[in-house]
Amino acid sequence: MSNGGTPLAQARALYRVDSELAAPPELADPDTLLNAFHPDHLRSSVVKLAVGANAGENCQRELAQQLQAEAFIDEADLAGAPVTDTDVLIIGGGGAGCAAALAAAGRGARVLLVTKLRLGDSNTVMAEGGIQAAIEPDDSIQRHIQDTLRGGHHAGDPELVSAMAQDGPEVIRWLIEEGMQFEQTASGDLHTRKAGGMSAARIMHCRDYTGLEMMRVLREAVIQHRGIEVWEHSPAVELLSNERGQKCVGAVFTSLLDGRFRIVRTHSVILATGGLGRLHLNNFPTSNHLGATGDGLVLAYRIGAQLRDLDSFQYHPTGLVHPPYLSGKLVTEGVRAAGALMLNAAGQRFVDELLPRDIVCAAILRECAEGRGIRVDDGRVGVWLDTPRLERSQPGMLERQFPKLLARTQMSGIDPRSEPLLIHPTLHYQNGGVVIDVNGATTVPGLFAVGELAGGIHGRNRIMGNALLDIISFGRRAGVAAISEHDRGPKKVTLEHVNQARRALTLAGMPLTQRAPQILPDYAAKGIWNR
Amino acid sequence: MTSTPAAATGDSQPAVNLTINGIAVAARPAMTLVEAAWHGGVPRVTGVSCLESVCGSCRVLLRRGKEVTVDLACQTFVEEGIEAVFLPPQATPKHHYEISEFTDSWNNLARFHEIFPEASHCRHCHGCVRSCPKGIDVESAINLAAAGHFRDAGEMFLECVMCDLCDSACPEQIAPAHVGLFCRRVSAHFRLRPPNLIQRLEEQRKERLLGQASPDSHE
Ligand SMILES: Cc1cc2nc3c(=O)[nH]c(=O)nc-3n(C[C@H](O)[C@H](O)[C@H](O)COP(=O)(O)OP(=O)(O)OC[C@H]3O[C@@H](n4cnc5c(N)ncnc54)[C@H](O)[C@@H]3O)c2cc1C
Ligand code: SF4
Ligand code: SF4
């Protein structure tokens, strides 16, 4: 990732808050920049899948290794494992999983929600910016649809986008009924903001704690609901199929606490396991929570589900490099929107900071690769986000508008008001995922997928605020659809799909050495299990 | 595998020696307790998730000499000689309610005391306030709630990260964190009626009616 660069201490000494700045160089050809520096475009980062429903299609390299890996368990592990029956099984306790659970339980189903960490430990809880819905008089559902499709480079599925945008206002109402608060104007309207790629103000928020507010309300609603049972610290390690390996009829869980396996039988499984930042694709840091290891993609693919856009990820331009313990954590886009500039080690601007995320990322990566970055002791490189200059032009603004950022960095003795922040692009969001219909149903009977795990809504690029809407919209849709599966449930649960996947791997001459899903990054998995 | 030799930190700065879950760890300065636990190979640290102190999972008990406190491990830095123990999650609360069953908001205060009968028994012991890693004045908020000031009480919990450390500390088992959420939820549920949202919902309802009435509609 590095090619020289100026040592941090030296770059700090060089930095002047009042230096004269020239405008950044004109960006002649964004495509050349993207092709040369954006991680999605790196030749070495994409391979063709050899087995499974997407065989022959492009996939990011490290993700492909996960998708084409051997299962965690085989039949022998299931002997003697206790069995639980439920109407609807939900895997994943973030926003999407909780919304699905509440929708299904609200219609009288017996719901079991099983999650890897604690209920609510998720990407949802970290979202700051807000949630989209077209509610302003000068806005319309149609415009929301158009903005989303355009933002996604017209790769999204119009039917899914339309369903989500239509649901928008009702989703906000439902969240309020569950007890979520939003910022209001003096006259009581919901306060809305406009962000990149939007033709009208459409982002609603609760200060810069929107995800936290959403998650704690949904978590509490789930805990309080009599129809929902929750198992925590219980990651899914495999799905279960019928004797022909063609229908999903349950799942196998392990326990992070005692390592025992448990079997759940059901007629509908809703996967809501979120994203994969913690796979650290292309060696990038990530903004994601520790459990975002792409498990759902692996499980869905192994049982035969079709996936899409597996070579498209969102890298957020401003992830922190320093302090090390916050590596990869986000500095919200709002700081650039408020006017913060970016500088290389020589104190020069190198790109218009408000261009689309992928272009800004590529420009930062170019500075780092060509030796104009700032290097910390362990060799990682970044560029400056010039927060002191912003503070100087608008005194007090950082404290007023970005309290969470100040609190976070000041703990380690860095004050963004007097010292620029060192930043580098960070792996942020999985654009693609499992192919679904408007009810969240996958191509495998009995299996639903919702939330960041699902693909097709955001095309090849997600615009801000649409993820929080998508998880509730499709979460609730899947919760309702899952209970109308009238099949009386499985007679026999098997690992037939695992055997079939293993045969396919052997036939394709693939090694059976790696096992997946990952469940926790290696650096955090000490003593939890042996694979 | 039970201890890490001090030399293993592999750099020139002197190591910070501490124990985590009873295991000796030689950490680098400026590491958080989470990083130190990983660095020192402390097994079975499972209560970690967001790493930016918003999920409230990584509850730790800290012992510095005779002083005992609690905090979140991802926002606590290593110190020489400190003993840290990761705490298990708090048991699910015994208080139960479903917000959809609330109909008449005039009864909210009565319902509140039915659901949280202990809330009026606060001993003003400050246990909750001392425990809160977000510096929330939990005790005052509980007393506001018991007097029916749900909106003001709820507002005080804006930065609450659901760590339940206050619940663990409360000798009266008031479950302050859940009281806080109750206050926030009833405030939104009964008071938030935004005209711009309602207007759009109404338009959509009319469109649906029209759609159903017209013979060539699709759905
Ligand atoms: C820092 C940050 C800021 C963001 N800001 C915004 C924003 O402002 N607006 C916006 O719209 N979007 C934002 N996003 C994106 C958005 O938050 C997420 O895409 C969305 O919340 C994902 O919800 P989810 O329910 O699908 O997944 P998550 O919320 O991640 O939940 C997934 C759950 O599944 C569990 N799980 C994973 N694997 C397993 C397994 N094997 N077995 C059992 N359980 C498992 C996880 O532990 C977790 O609880 C942001 C994301 C991040 C990381
Ligand atoms: S109020 Fe209680 S649950 Fe909330 S952050 Fe403080 S101690 Fe944790
Ligand atoms: S810990 Fe409980 S009893 Fe003590 S002050 Fe807080 S709420 Fe009151």
CSV table of N, CA and C in Angstrom, one decimal, chain B residues 19-137:
chain,number,residue,atom,x,y,z
B,19,THR,N,-3.1,-7.0,33.6
B,19,THR,CA,-3.8,-8.3,33.5
B,19,THR,C,-5.2,-8.1,32.9
B,20,ILE,N,-5.5,-9.0,32.0
B,20,ILE,CA,-6.9,-9.0,31.4
B,20,ILE,C,-7.5,-10.4,31.6
B,21,ASN,N,-8.6,-10.4,32.2
B,21,ASN,CA,-9.2,-11.7,32.6
B,21,ASN,C,-8.2,-12.6,33.3
B,22,GLY,N,-7.4,-12.0,34.2
B,22,GLY,CA,-6.4,-12.8,35.0
B,22,GLY,C,-5.2,-13.2,34.2
B,23,ILE,N,-5.1,-12.8,33.0
B,23,ILE,CA,-3.9,-13.2,32.2
B,23,ILE,C,-3.0,-12.0,32.0
B,24,ALA,N,-1.7,-12.2,32.3
B,24,ALA,CA,-0.7,-11.1,32.2
B,24,ALA,C,-0.5,-10.7,30.7
B,25,VAL,N,-0.6,-9.5,30.4
B,25,VAL,CA,-0.4,-9.0,29.1
B,25,VAL,C,0.6,-7.8,29.1
B,26,ALA,N,1.5,-7.9,28.1
B,26,ALA,CA,2.5,-6.8,27.9
B,26,ALA,C,2.0,-6.0,26.7
B,27,ALA,N,1.4,-4.9,26.9
B,27,ALA,CA,0.8,-4.1,25.8
B,27,ALA,C,1.7,-3.0,25.4
B,28,ARG,N,1.4,-2.5,24.2
B,28,ARG,CA,2.1,-1.2,23.8
B,28,ARG,C,1.3,-0.1,24.4
B,29,PRO,N,2.0,1.0,24.7
B,29,PRO,CA,1.3,2.2,25.2
B,29,PRO,C,0.3,2.7,24.2
B,30,ALA,N,-0.8,3.3,24.6
B,30,ALA,CA,-1.8,3.8,23.7
B,30,ALA,C,-2.7,2.8,23.1
B,31,MET,N,-2.5,1.5,23.5
B,31,MET,CA,-3.5,0.5,23.1
B,31,MET,C,-4.8,0.6,23.9
B,32,THR,N,-5.9,0.3,23.3
B,32,THR,CA,-7.1,0.2,24.2
B,32,THR,C,-7.1,-1.2,24.8
B,33,LEU,N,-8.0,-1.4,25.8
B,33,LEU,CA,-8.0,-2.7,26.4
B,33,LEU,C,-8.4,-3.8,25.4
B,34,VAL,N,-9.2,-3.5,24.4
B,34,VAL,CA,-9.6,-4.5,23.4
B,34,VAL,C,-8.3,-4.9,22.6
B,35,GLU,N,-7.6,-3.9,22.1
B,35,GLU,CA,-6.4,-4.2,21.4
B,35,GLU,C,-5.4,-5.0,22.2
B,36,ALA,N,-5.3,-4.6,23.5
B,36,ALA,CA,-4.4,-5.3,24.4
B,36,ALA,C,-4.8,-6.7,24.6
B,37,ALA,N,-6.1,-7.0,24.7
B,37,ALA,CA,-6.6,-8.4,24.8
B,37,ALA,C,-6.2,-9.2,23.6
B,38,TRP,N,-6.4,-8.6,22.4
B,38,TRP,CA,-6.1,-9.4,21.2
B,38,TRP,C,-4.6,-9.6,21.1
B,39,HIS,N,-3.8,-8.5,21.3
B,39,HIS,CA,-2.4,-8.5,21.3
B,39,HIS,C,-1.8,-9.6,22.2
B,40,GLY,N,-2.4,-9.6,23.4
B,40,GLY,CA,-1.9,-10.6,24.4
B,40,GLY,C,-2.5,-12.0,24.3
B,41,GLY,N,-3.3,-12.2,23.3
B,41,GLY,CA,-3.9,-13.5,23.0
B,41,GLY,C,-4.8,-14.0,24.1
B,42,VAL,N,-5.5,-13.0,24.8
B,42,VAL,CA,-6.4,-13.4,25.8
B,42,VAL,C,-7.6,-14.2,25.2
B,43,PRO,N,-7.8,-15.4,25.6
B,43,PRO,CA,-8.8,-16.2,24.9
B,43,PRO,C,-10.2,-15.8,25.2
B,44,ARG,N,-11.1,-16.1,24.3
B,44,ARG,CA,-12.6,-16.0,24.6
B,44,ARG,C,-13.0,-14.6,25.0
B,45,VAL,N,-12.5,-13.6,24.3
B,45,VAL,CA,-13.1,-12.3,24.5
B,45,VAL,C,-14.2,-12.1,23.4
B,46,THR,N,-15.4,-12.3,23.8
B,46,THR,CA,-16.5,-12.3,22.8
B,46,THR,C,-17.4,-11.1,22.8
B,47,GLY,N,-17.3,-10.3,23.9
B,47,GLY,CA,-18.2,-9.1,24.0
B,47,GLY,C,-17.6,-7.9,23.3
B,48,VAL,N,-17.2,-7.9,22.1
B,48,VAL,CA,-16.6,-6.8,21.4
B,48,VAL,C,-17.3,-6.7,20.0
B,49,SER,N,-17.6,-5.4,19.7
B,49,SER,CA,-18.2,-5.3,18.3
B,49,SER,C,-17.9,-4.1,17.6
B,50,CYS,N,-18.3,-2.9,18.0
B,50,CYS,CA,-18.2,-1.7,17.1
B,50,CYS,C,-16.8,-1.1,17.2
B,51,LEU,N,-16.1,-1.2,18.3
B,51,LEU,CA,-14.8,-0.6,18.5
B,51,LEU,C,-14.8,0.9,18.5
B,52,GLU,N,-16.0,1.5,18.6
B,52,GLU,CA,-16.0,3.0,18.7
B,52,GLU,C,-17.0,3.5,19.7
B,53,SER,N,-17.2,2.6,20.7
B,53,SER,CA,-18.0,2.9,21.9
B,53,SER,C,-19.4,3.4,21.6
B,54,VAL,N,-20.1,2.8,20.6
B,54,VAL,CA,-21.5,3.0,20.4
B,54,VAL,C,-22.4,1.8,20.6
B,55,CYS,N,-21.8,0.6,20.7
B,55,CYS,CA,-22.7,-0.6,20.8
B,55,CYS,C,-22.8,-1.0,22.3
B,56,GLY,N,-21.9,-0.6,23.1
B,56,GLY,CA,-22.0,-0.9,24.6
B,56,GLY,C,-21.8,-2.4,25.0
B,57,SER,N,-21.1,-3.1,24.1
B,57,SER,CA,-20.8,-4.5,24.4
B,57,SER,C,-19.7,-4.8,25.3
B,58,CYS,N,-18.6,-4.1,25.2
B,58,CYS,CA,-17.3,-4.5,25.8
B,58,CYS,C,-17.2,-4.0,27.2
B,59,ARG,N,-18.1,-4.4,28.0
B,59,ARG,CA,-18.1,-3.9,29.4
B,59,ARG,C,-16.9,-4.5,30.2
B,60,VAL,N,-16.2,-3.7,30.9
B,60,VAL,CA,-15.1,-4.2,31.7
B,60,VAL,C,-15.1,-3.7,33.1
B,61,LEU,N,-14.7,-4.5,34.0
B,61,LEU,CA,-14.5,-4.1,35.4
B,61,LEU,C,-13.0,-3.8,35.5
B,62,LEU,N,-12.7,-2.7,36.2
B,62,LEU,CA,-11.3,-2.2,36.3
B,62,LEU,C,-10.9,-2.1,37.7
B,63,ARG,N,-9.7,-2.7,38.0
B,63,ARG,CA,-9.2,-2.6,39.4
B,63,ARG,C,-7.9,-1.9,39.4
B,64,ARG,N,-7.8,-0.7,40.0
B,64,ARG,CA,-6.5,0.0,40.2
B,64,ARG,C,-6.3,0.1,41.7
B,65,GLY,N,-5.4,-0.8,42.2
B,65,GLY,CA,-5.2,-0.8,43.6
B,65,GLY,C,-6.6,-1.2,44.3
B,66,LYS,N,-7.0,-0.3,45.2
B,66,LYS,CA,-8.3,-0.6,45.8
B,66,LYS,C,-9.5,-0.1,45.1
B,67,GLU,N,-9.2,0.8,44.1
B,67,GLU,CA,-10.3,1.5,43.4
B,67,GLU,C,-10.9,0.5,42.3
B,68,VAL,N,-12.2,0.4,42.3
B,68,VAL,CA,-12.9,-0.5,41.3
B,68,VAL,C,-13.9,0.3,40.5
B,69,THR,N,-13.8,0.3,39.2
B,69,THR,CA,-14.7,1.0,38.4
B,69,THR,C,-15.1,0.1,37.2
B,70,VAL,N,-16.1,0.6,36.4
B,70,VAL,CA,-16.5,-0.1,35.2
B,70,VAL,C,-16.4,0.9,34.0
B,71,ASP,N,-16.2,0.3,32.8
B,71,ASP,CA,-16.1,1.2,31.6
B,71,ASP,C,-16.3,0.3,30.4
B,72,LEU,N,-16.1,0.9,29.2
B,72,LEU,CA,-16.1,0.1,28.0
B,72,LEU,C,-14.6,-0.1,27.6
B,73,ALA,N,-14.3,-1.3,27.2
B,73,ALA,CA,-12.9,-1.6,26.9
B,73,ALA,C,-12.4,-0.9,25.7
B,74,CYS,N,-13.2,-0.6,24.8
B,74,CYS,CA,-12.7,0.0,23.5
B,74,CYS,C,-12.4,1.5,23.7
B,75,GLN,N,-12.9,2.1,24.9
B,75,GLN,CA,-12.6,3.5,25.1
B,75,GLN,C,-11.7,3.6,26.3
B,76,THR,N,-11.1,2.5,26.8
B,76,THR,CA,-10.2,2.6,28.0
B,76,THR,C,-8.8,2.2,27.5
B,77,PHE,N,-7.8,3.0,27.9
B,77,PHE,CA,-6.4,2.7,27.4
B,77,PHE,C,-5.7,2.0,28.5
B,78,VAL,N,-4.7,1.2,28.1
B,78,VAL,CA,-3.9,0.4,29.0
B,78,VAL,C,-3.2,1.3,30.0
B,79,GLU,N,-3.0,0.8,31.2
B,79,GLU,CA,-2.3,1.5,32.3
B,79,GLU,C,-1.5,0.4,33.0
B,80,GLU,N,-0.3,0.8,33.5
B,80,GLU,CA,0.6,-0.1,34.2
B,80,GLU,C,-0.2,-0.6,35.4
B,81,GLY,N,-0.2,-1.9,35.6
B,81,GLY,CA,-0.7,-2.5,36.8
B,81,GLY,C,-2.2,-2.7,36.9
B,82,ILE,N,-2.9,-2.2,35.9
B,82,ILE,CA,-4.4,-2.3,36.0
B,82,ILE,C,-4.9,-3.7,35.8
B,83,GLU,N,-5.9,-4.1,36.6
B,83,GLU,CA,-6.5,-5.4,36.3
B,83,GLU,C,-7.9,-5.2,35.7
B,84,ALA,N,-8.0,-5.8,34.5
B,84,ALA,CA,-9.3,-5.6,33.8
B,84,ALA,C,-10.0,-7.0,33.6
B,85,VAL,N,-11.3,-7.0,33.8
B,85,VAL,CA,-12.0,-8.2,33.6
B,85,VAL,C,-13.2,-7.9,32.7
B,86,PHE,N,-13.3,-8.6,31.6
B,86,PHE,CA,-14.5,-8.4,30.7
B,86,PHE,C,-15.7,-9.0,31.4
B,87,LEU,N,-16.8,-8.2,31.4
B,87,LEU,CA,-18.0,-8.6,32.1
B,87,LEU,C,-19.0,-9.3,31.1
B,88,PRO,N,-19.7,-10.4,31.6
B,88,PRO,CA,-20.7,-11.0,30.7
B,88,PRO,C,-21.8,-10.0,30.5
B,89,PRO,N,-22.7,-10.2,29.5
B,89,PRO,CA,-23.8,-9.3,29.2
B,89,PRO,C,-24.8,-9.4,30.4
B,90,GLN,N,-25.5,-8.3,30.6
B,90,GLN,CA,-26.5,-8.2,31.6
B,90,GLN,C,-27.7,-9.2,31.2
B,91,ALA,N,-28.3,-9.8,32.2
B,91,ALA,CA,-29.4,-10.7,31.9
B,91,ALA,C,-30.6,-9.9,31.3
B,92,THR,N,-31.4,-10.5,30.5
B,92,THR,CA,-32.5,-9.7,30.0
B,92,THR,C,-33.4,-9.2,31.1
B,93,PRO,N,-34.0,-8.1,30.9
B,93,PRO,CA,-34.8,-7.4,32.0
B,93,PRO,C,-36.0,-8.2,32.3
B,94,LYS,N,-36.5,-8.1,33.5
B,94,LYS,CA,-37.7,-8.7,33.9
B,94,LYS,C,-38.9,-7.9,33.6
B,95,HIS,N,-38.7,-6.6,33.3
B,95,HIS,CA,-39.8,-5.7,33.0
B,95,HIS,C,-40.3,-6.0,31.6
B,96,HIS,N,-41.6,-6.0,31.4
B,96,HIS,CA,-42.2,-6.3,30.1
B,96,HIS,C,-43.3,-5.4,29.7
B,97,TYR,N,-43.2,-4.9,28.5
B,97,TYR,CA,-44.3,-4.1,27.9
B,97,TYR,C,-44.2,-4.2,26.4
B,98,GLU,N,-45.3,-4.0,25.7
B,98,GLU,CA,-45.3,-3.8,24.3
B,98,GLU,C,-46.0,-2.5,24.0
B,99,ILE,N,-45.2,-1.7,23.2
B,99,ILE,CA,-45.7,-0.3,23.1
B,99,ILE,C,-47.0,-0.2,22.3
B,100,SER,N,-47.2,-1.3,21.5
B,100,SER,CA,-48.5,-1.3,20.7
B,100,SER,C,-49.7,-1.4,21.6
B,101,GLU,N,-49.5,-1.9,22.8
B,101,GLU,CA,-50.6,-2.1,23.7
B,101,GLU,C,-51.0,-0.8,24.4
B,102,PHE,N,-50.2,0.2,24.3
B,102,PHE,CA,-50.5,1.5,24.9
B,102,PHE,C,-51.5,2.2,24.1
B,103,THR,N,-52.7,2.6,24.7
B,103,THR,CA,-53.7,3.3,23.9
B,103,THR,C,-53.9,4.7,24.3
B,104,ASP,N,-54.1,4.9,25.6
B,104,ASP,CA,-54.5,6.2,26.1
B,104,ASP,C,-53.3,6.8,26.8
B,105,SER,N,-52.7,7.9,26.2
B,105,SER,CA,-51.5,8.4,26.8
B,105,SER,C,-51.7,9.1,28.2
B,106,TRP,N,-53.0,9.3,28.5
B,106,TRP,CA,-53.2,9.8,29.9
B,106,TRP,C,-52.8,8.8,30.9
B,107,ASN,N,-52.8,7.5,30.5
B,107,ASN,CA,-52.5,6.5,31.5
B,107,ASN,C,-51.0,6.1,31.5
B,108,ASN,N,-50.2,6.9,30.7
B,108,ASN,CA,-48.8,6.5,30.6
B,108,ASN,C,-48.1,6.4,32.0
B,109,LEU,N,-48.3,7.3,32.9
B,109,LEU,CA,-47.6,7.3,34.1
B,109,LEU,C,-48.0,6.1,35.0
B,110,ALA,N,-49.3,5.8,35.0
B,110,ALA,CA,-49.8,4.7,35.7
B,110,ALA,C,-49.1,3.4,35.1
B,111,ARG,N,-49.1,3.3,33.8
B,111,ARG,CA,-48.5,2.1,33.2
B,111,ARG,C,-47.0,2.0,33.5
B,112,PHE,N,-46.4,3.2,33.5
B,112,PHE,CA,-45.0,3.2,33.8
B,112,PHE,C,-44.7,2.6,35.2
B,113,HIS,N,-45.5,3.0,36.2
B,113,HIS,CA,-45.2,2.5,37.5
B,113,HIS,C,-45.6,1.0,37.7
B,114,GLU,N,-46.6,0.6,36.8
B,114,GLU,CA,-46.9,-0.9,36.8
B,114,GLU,C,-45.7,-1.7,36.3
B,115,ILE,N,-45.2,-1.1,35.2
B,115,ILE,CA,-44.1,-1.9,34.5
B,115,ILE,C,-42.8,-1.8,35.3
B,116,PHE,N,-42.5,-0.6,35.8
B,116,PHE,CA,-41.2,-0.4,36.5
B,116,PHE,C,-41.5,0.0,38.0
B,117,PRO,N,-42.1,-0.9,38.8
B,117,PRO,CA,-42.5,-0.5,40.1
B,117,PRO,C,-41.3,0.0,41.0
B,118,GLU,N,-40.1,-0.5,40.7
B,118,GLU,CA,-39.0,-0.1,41.5
B,118,GLU,C,-38.5,1.3,41.3
B,119,ALA,N,-39.0,1.9,40.2
B,119,ALA,CA,-38.4,3.2,39.8
B,119,ALA,C,-38.7,4.3,40.8
B,120,SER,N,-39.7,4.1,41.6
B,120,SER,CA,-40.0,5.1,42.7
B,120,SER,C,-39.2,4.9,44.0
B,121,HIS,N,-38.4,3.8,44.0
B,121,HIS,CA,-37.6,3.5,45.2
B,121,HIS,C,-36.2,3.9,45.1
B,122,CYS,N,-35.8,4.8,44.2
B,122,CYS,CA,-34.4,5.2,44.0
B,122,CYS,C,-33.8,5.6,45.4
B,123,ARG,N,-32.6,5.1,45.7
B,123,ARG,CA,-32.0,5.5,47.0
B,123,ARG,C,-31.0,6.6,46.8
B,124,HIS,N,-30.9,7.1,45.6
B,124,HIS,CA,-29.9,8.2,45.4
B,124,HIS,C,-28.5,7.8,45.7
B,125,CYS,N,-28.2,6.6,45.4
B,125,CYS,CA,-26.8,6.1,45.7
B,125,CYS,C,-25.8,6.5,44.7
B,126,HIS,N,-26.2,7.0,43.6
B,126,HIS,CA,-25.3,7.4,42.5
B,126,HIS,C,-24.6,6.2,41.8
B,127,GLY,N,-25.0,5.0,42.1
B,127,GLY,CA,-24.3,3.9,41.5
B,127,GLY,C,-24.4,3.9,40.0
B,128,CYS,N,-25.5,4.3,39.5
B,128,CYS,CA,-25.7,4.3,38.1
B,128,CYS,C,-24.9,5.4,37.4
B,129,VAL,N,-24.8,6.5,38.1
B,129,VAL,CA,-24.1,7.7,37.5
B,129,VAL,C,-22.6,7.3,37.4
B,130,ARG,N,-22.1,6.7,38.5
B,130,ARG,CA,-20.7,6.4,38.5
B,130,ARG,C,-20.4,5.3,37.5
B,131,SER,N,-21.3,4.5,37.1
B,131,SER,CA,-21.1,3.4,36.2
B,131,SER,C,-21.1,3.9,34.7
B,132,CYS,N,-21.8,4.9,34.4
B,132,CYS,CA,-22.2,5.2,33.1
B,132,CYS,C,-20.9,5.7,32.3
B,133,PRO,N,-20.5,4.9,31.2
B,133,PRO,CA,-19.4,5.3,30.5
B,133,PRO,C,-19.6,6.5,29.6
B,134,LYS,N,-20.9,7.0,29.5
B,134,LYS,CA,-21.2,8.1,28.6
B,134,LYS,C,-21.5,9.4,29.5
B,135,GLY,N,-21.2,9.3,30.8
B,135,GLY,CA,-21.4,10.5,31.6
B,135,GLY,C,-22.8,10.9,31.7
B,136,ILE,N,-23.8,10.0,31.6
B,136,ILE,CA,-25.2,10.4,31.7
B,136,ILE,C,-25.6,10.5,33.2
B,137,ASP,N,-26.4,11.5,33.5
B,137,ASP,CA,-26.9,11.7,34.9
B,137,ASP,C,-28.1,10.8,35.1
